[in-house]
């Protein structure tokens, strides 16, 4: 305790400075192995599981599937952007994914975030590592600062800051831009607190910068959540009785200025978001998502449901685990003792509301249809749960730090009862699962996790009771050490550290493609072709061009196709990748120009007509001679609607080498159909500029199988001409007879306007921060008119209701499914029943058996009819959600364009037949005895008595309690 006493003395002298320095340095200590020269904090192992990289892996890959997005998207984006910027090129368009896709217009690229700018200046290893460490190093002090604005004592504020910055939510999502938005939560809440204390121009400017930084961080849905939470906090913390109007004006001005600063990113993003698969899918219908109440166990043992390939929960570690350390967990009920403090009640309400959605409380699924909420993922609310829990835990500990002599009886009772409850829940959870084969290989084992939890919780309870007993600050310092120690193992080990040899080396097969592709597209595993200059029709960027997905998709992992099933589109949310497997087996593979197919070393051709072009030690590459060139001349044209175009393309009912299907026109112009000699050649093939030299002896159409997208313009021999959407997703230009140069140039719509608005807004902010002009004159300068997008109406409620009776039944039994009318609508409908949360599309046939091909449960049903089917030999065991899809007669249930109503859902629980399971009674007995010993220690041990007043550490906070000065 002597060393702890020394730290206490240092903390007494400068508590805030000491706390901030330690919180900022802890991440650099935990991640120090990744900061060594030639090392990087990156999960790139995932890349080396597939050909051709598997042949050149420096070591055995230890891949974590939950981190695949980082290896395939975020870290490649970082390296690609830095390379382009250093070469003097701002990447507006990515020509290497999805047959071309906007890059700057995708908010997740975060090109206007200062963290991204930092990566442009660093070598690759540091560019991937340092921003992640800085997020943690900023999150802790930011949370500490916010807690101090709430007049929380330094030690509880330090513990709260440590819990927030080392929480499993922030650590598990650290490489994603999503985690950056989490860092802004305490900053935004703290700035609202400051604004409520006093409204002045600098506080308005700082709040505007923080709001803009949140939006520009790279994950708009989470920023949307954060802004909503900040708005709610502003409403409850507004000085209603004294000066509400200045606060409202200041907060509103900050919001307007923040929108102006973010305009350079968000205005171009509107086009992509509106034309994305995410918007299309989620504006139709979003499957209800929840982590389930059982995931709350991770607040006790973060790895209870495993991680990586050992996950047995159904959701990945970052979604399931919301661990903030044992000390904050223990102090959580003590926050009830601070109920009269203004911050406590709204934070309890926030935690309860978010927990209800995250854990799936009954009735909250109705939020899926609330305006705006259907467009965001309900499994990304963890920051809004972790944040209030950390604050409430710190408030509870502050009640301990501020307790008066003789007032410890009730807190001691609360701590003891809460300790017993936590131990009982943890022991019951372990006892229920121990011996189950699903956790047999779990590392760390459930026993190890429980022992660590029990030891940490017991130590924290003893120290907390000692602090309650005599009020000495050394107990608080020891609690802070326990808090950091309980979080450090996960924080230091969850993300892998790799040396520079792992950073996207170039296999020989990729080198061969770079030499021979000549602008043609290839199919290969993963989505990193843009790092090597290899063009792909597959891609992954979190949004996905909608028409490319409809043409070459659907999106999803593609694994269902390998297993002989169709992709279950009812389970999709729109943010999934367009997988290489989907493109490989797509009926429009030749149209999108897939000339080369990269497969494993001993792979056979995936179809007829393919020629082996490369046979190396790392891969085989097959050439597809039937692939159309990216640019060609079509002799004939036909105007069709989108559904007709997709049907014709998928059924190969059109010779696409000679005829083009045009959209948004009544009658094609310019093509006579008599051209006999045509030619098209790519003269310039840059990212944002493509020049095609084309010729025809009669009027025809030049087709470029690059993605059609707003912002592309075309010039024919220097004269601007319109670009027509062709073959549903691509570009076409009317070509007069003769030889011509057609130039395509891309400039994102809204970029120039957004840049002007951003510069003006930054100028206003600079004036607010530096100069002293009148506020009215400054605010009058800002008049920003932002482009808006009108969301398509969600699908209406289904006229049929699906019920299962009973809802819980034994695996292998027969159960009755009933479809009852819920509302009358005209016409007849085909009803399909699918298993919702599954990649594989399986359909229940009228005979009660499941099949892989779309078979209607009942065809031609009128809205007033009742349908009953017996599900035979039901299984497998577990919880299942069934979805009833309603389409027009002859419609495709796996084509969302054919959906007319939202699916009707029914959840069933299928129980496995009782089977004897050997229980390790010896282990359970030891755990029970250890638990009883810990409970006895906490309940009946005697604790120190209060010391002399001079020995107690007084609060040095200059801020009064909010209850003393605020309504």
mmCIF file with all atom_site columns, C-alpha atoms in Angstrom, residues 881-959:
data_model
loop_
_atom_site.group_PDB
_atom_site.id
_atom_site.type_symbol
_atom_site.label_atom_id
_atom_site.label_alt_id
_atom_site.label_comp_id
_atom_site.label_asym_id
_atom_site.label_entity_id
_atom_site.label_seq_id
_atom_site.pdbx_PDB_ins_code
_atom_site.Cartn_x
_atom_site.Cartn_y
_atom_site.Cartn_z
_atom_site.occupancy
_atom_site.B_iso_or_equiv
_atom_site.pdbx_formal_charge
_atom_site.auth_seq_id
_atom_site.auth_comp_id
_atom_site.auth_asym_id
_atom_site.auth_atom_id
_atom_site.pdbx_PDB_model_num
ATOM 1  C CA . UNK A 1 881 ? -37.951 -16.858 -36.905 1.00 0.00 ? 881 UNK A CA 1
ATOM 2  C CA . UNK A 1 882 ? -40.164 -17.674 -39.870 1.00 0.00 ? 882 UNK A CA 1
ATOM 3  C CA . UNK A 1 883 ? -41.074 -15.061 -42.466 1.00 0.00 ? 883 UNK A CA 1
ATOM 4  C CA . UNK A 1 884 ? -44.164 -15.120 -44.675 1.00 0.00 ? 884 UNK A CA 1
ATOM 5  C CA . UNK A 1 885 ? -43.459 -13.402 -48.024 1.00 0.00 ? 885 UNK A CA 1
ATOM 6  C CA . UNK A 1 886 ? -46.352 -12.110 -50.126 1.00 0.00 ? 886 UNK A CA 1
ATOM 7  C CA . UNK A 1 887 ? -45.828 -11.571 -53.873 1.00 0.00 ? 887 UNK A CA 1
ATOM 8  C CA . UNK A 1 888 ? -48.012 -11.262 -56.910 1.00 0.00 ? 888 UNK A CA 1
ATOM 9  C CA . UNK A 1 889 ? -48.822 -14.529 -58.691 1.00 0.00 ? 889 UNK A CA 1
ATOM 10 C CA . UNK A 1 890 ? -45.724 -15.696 -60.511 1.00 0.00 ? 890 UNK A CA 1
ATOM 11 C CA . UNK A 1 891 ? -43.496 -13.228 -58.674 1.00 0.00 ? 891 UNK A CA 1
ATOM 12 C CA . UNK A 1 892 ? -40.044 -14.104 -57.365 1.00 0.00 ? 892 UNK A CA 1
ATOM 13 C CA . UNK A 1 893 ? -39.908 -14.156 -53.540 1.00 0.00 ? 893 UNK A CA 1
ATOM 14 C CA . UNK A 1 894 ? -36.146 -13.599 -53.670 1.00 0.00 ? 894 UNK A CA 1
ATOM 15 C CA . UNK A 1 895 ? -36.494 -10.445 -55.760 1.00 0.00 ? 895 UNK A CA 1
ATOM 16 C CA . UNK A 1 896 ? -37.325 -7.569  -53.443 1.00 0.00 ? 896 UNK A CA 1
ATOM 17 C CA . UNK A 1 897 ? -38.691 -5.572  -56.358 1.00 0.00 ? 897 UNK A CA 1
ATOM 18 C CA . UNK A 1 898 ? -41.543 -8.102  -56.412 1.00 0.00 ? 898 UNK A CA 1
ATOM 19 C CA . UNK A 1 899 ? -42.441 -7.655  -52.737 1.00 0.00 ? 899 UNK A CA 1
ATOM 20 C CA . UNK A 1 900 ? -45.695 -5.784  -52.101 1.00 0.00 ? 900 UNK A CA 1
ATOM 21 C CA . UNK A 1 901 ? -45.939 -6.075  -48.300 1.00 0.00 ? 901 UNK A CA 1
ATOM 22 C CA . UNK A 1 902 ? -43.644 -6.409  -45.331 1.00 0.00 ? 902 UNK A CA 1
ATOM 23 C CA . UNK A 1 903 ? -43.025 -10.023 -44.312 1.00 0.00 ? 903 UNK A CA 1
ATOM 24 C CA . UNK A 1 904 ? -45.160 -11.368 -41.499 1.00 0.00 ? 904 UNK A CA 1
ATOM 25 C CA . UNK A 1 905 ? -42.987 -12.946 -38.805 1.00 0.00 ? 905 UNK A CA 1
ATOM 26 C CA . UNK A 1 906 ? -43.446 -15.668 -36.226 1.00 0.00 ? 906 UNK A CA 1
ATOM 27 C CA . UNK A 1 907 ? -40.804 -16.798 -33.735 1.00 0.00 ? 907 UNK A CA 1
ATOM 28 C CA . UNK A 1 908 ? -40.768 -20.360 -32.429 1.00 0.00 ? 908 UNK A CA 1
ATOM 29 C CA . UNK A 1 909 ? -38.666 -22.197 -29.884 1.00 0.00 ? 909 UNK A CA 1
ATOM 30 C CA . UNK A 1 910 ? -37.740 -25.752 -30.839 1.00 0.00 ? 910 UNK A CA 1
ATOM 31 C CA . UNK A 1 911 ? -36.507 -27.708 -27.866 1.00 0.00 ? 911 UNK A CA 1
ATOM 32 C CA . UNK A 1 912 ? -34.127 -30.619 -28.219 1.00 0.00 ? 912 UNK A CA 1
ATOM 33 C CA . UNK A 1 913 ? -35.148 -33.984 -26.815 1.00 0.00 ? 913 UNK A CA 1
ATOM 34 C CA . UNK A 1 914 ? -33.748 -34.361 -23.293 1.00 0.00 ? 914 UNK A CA 1
ATOM 35 C CA . UNK A 1 915 ? -30.384 -36.058 -23.388 1.00 0.00 ? 915 UNK A CA 1
ATOM 36 C CA . UNK A 1 916 ? -28.165 -36.985 -20.469 1.00 0.00 ? 916 UNK A CA 1
ATOM 37 C CA . UNK A 1 917 ? -25.219 -34.609 -20.192 1.00 0.00 ? 917 UNK A CA 1
ATOM 38 C CA . UNK A 1 918 ? -22.260 -35.410 -17.959 1.00 0.00 ? 918 UNK A CA 1
ATOM 39 C CA . UNK A 1 919 ? -21.747 -32.618 -15.463 1.00 0.00 ? 919 UNK A CA 1
ATOM 40 C CA . UNK A 1 920 ? -18.368 -31.941 -13.849 1.00 0.00 ? 920 UNK A CA 1
ATOM 41 C CA . UNK A 1 921 ? -19.744 -32.032 -10.318 1.00 0.00 ? 921 UNK A CA 1
ATOM 42 C CA . UNK A 1 922 ? -16.288 -31.690 -8.820  1.00 0.00 ? 922 UNK A CA 1
ATOM 43 C CA . UNK A 1 923 ? -15.614 -28.466 -10.694 1.00 0.00 ? 923 UNK A CA 1
ATOM 44 C CA . UNK A 1 924 ? -19.055 -27.100 -9.867  1.00 0.00 ? 924 UNK A CA 1
ATOM 45 C CA . UNK A 1 925 ? -18.536 -27.921 -6.207  1.00 0.00 ? 925 UNK A CA 1
ATOM 46 C CA . UNK A 1 926 ? -15.243 -26.052 -6.135  1.00 0.00 ? 926 UNK A CA 1
ATOM 47 C CA . UNK A 1 927 ? -16.835 -23.046 -7.857  1.00 0.00 ? 927 UNK A CA 1
ATOM 48 C CA . UNK A 1 928 ? -19.734 -23.111 -5.412  1.00 0.00 ? 928 UNK A CA 1
ATOM 49 C CA . UNK A 1 929 ? -17.402 -23.249 -2.402  1.00 0.00 ? 929 UNK A CA 1
ATOM 50 C CA . UNK A 1 930 ? -15.297 -20.418 -3.818  1.00 0.00 ? 930 UNK A CA 1
ATOM 51 C CA . UNK A 1 931 ? -18.439 -18.363 -4.388  1.00 0.00 ? 931 UNK A CA 1
ATOM 52 C CA . UNK A 1 932 ? -19.696 -19.007 -0.865  1.00 0.00 ? 932 UNK A CA 1
ATOM 53 C CA . UNK A 1 933 ? -16.311 -18.043 0.524   1.00 0.00 ? 933 UNK A CA 1
ATOM 54 C CA . UNK A 1 934 ? -16.350 -14.773 -1.458  1.00 0.00 ? 934 UNK A CA 1
ATOM 55 C CA . UNK A 1 935 ? -19.896 -14.032 -0.324  1.00 0.00 ? 935 UNK A CA 1
ATOM 56 C CA . UNK A 1 936 ? -18.955 -14.745 3.287   1.00 0.00 ? 936 UNK A CA 1
ATOM 57 C CA . UNK A 1 937 ? -15.943 -12.467 3.050   1.00 0.00 ? 937 UNK A CA 1
ATOM 58 C CA . UNK A 1 938 ? -18.002 -9.584  1.674   1.00 0.00 ? 938 UNK A CA 1
ATOM 59 C CA . UNK A 1 939 ? -21.002 -10.070 3.973   1.00 0.00 ? 939 UNK A CA 1
ATOM 60 C CA . UNK A 1 940 ? -19.388 -10.690 7.343   1.00 0.00 ? 940 UNK A CA 1
ATOM 61 C CA . UNK A 1 941 ? -15.848 -9.353  7.335   1.00 0.00 ? 941 UNK A CA 1
ATOM 62 C CA . UNK A 1 942 ? -15.194 -6.280  9.491   1.00 0.00 ? 942 UNK A CA 1
ATOM 63 C CA . UNK A 1 943 ? -14.074 -3.104  7.777   1.00 0.00 ? 943 UNK A CA 1
ATOM 64 C CA . UNK A 1 944 ? -12.010 -0.093  8.894   1.00 0.00 ? 944 UNK A CA 1
ATOM 65 C CA . UNK A 1 945 ? -13.667 2.660   10.912  1.00 0.00 ? 945 UNK A CA 1
ATOM 66 C CA . UNK A 1 946 ? -13.682 6.255   9.736   1.00 0.00 ? 946 UNK A CA 1
ATOM 67 C CA . UNK A 1 947 ? -10.308 8.027   10.255  1.00 0.00 ? 947 UNK A CA 1
ATOM 68 C CA . UNK A 1 948 ? -9.765  11.472  11.617  1.00 0.00 ? 948 UNK A CA 1
ATOM 69 C CA . UNK A 1 949 ? -11.090 14.198  9.380   1.00 0.00 ? 949 UNK A CA 1
ATOM 70 C CA . UNK A 1 950 ? -7.573  15.351  8.538   1.00 0.00 ? 950 UNK A CA 1
ATOM 71 C CA . UNK A 1 951 ? -6.774  11.934  7.039   1.00 0.00 ? 951 UNK A CA 1
ATOM 72 C CA . UNK A 1 952 ? -9.681  11.969  4.607   1.00 0.00 ? 952 UNK A CA 1
ATOM 73 C CA . UNK A 1 953 ? -9.096  13.217  1.101   1.00 0.00 ? 953 UNK A CA 1
ATOM 74 C CA . UNK A 1 954 ? -11.393 16.182  0.488   1.00 0.00 ? 954 UNK A CA 1
ATOM 75 C CA . UNK A 1 955 ? -12.828 16.777  -2.943  1.00 0.00 ? 955 UNK A CA 1
ATOM 76 C CA . UNK A 1 956 ? -10.822 19.342  -4.844  1.00 0.00 ? 956 UNK A CA 1
ATOM 77 C CA . UNK A 1 957 ? -13.423 19.795  -7.546  1.00 0.00 ? 957 UNK A CA 1
ATOM 78 C CA . UNK A 1 958 ? -14.036 23.515  -8.124  1.00 0.00 ? 958 UNK A CA 1
ATOM 79 C CA . UNK A 1 959 ? -17.461 22.675  -9.557  1.00 0.00 ? 959 UNK A CA 1
#
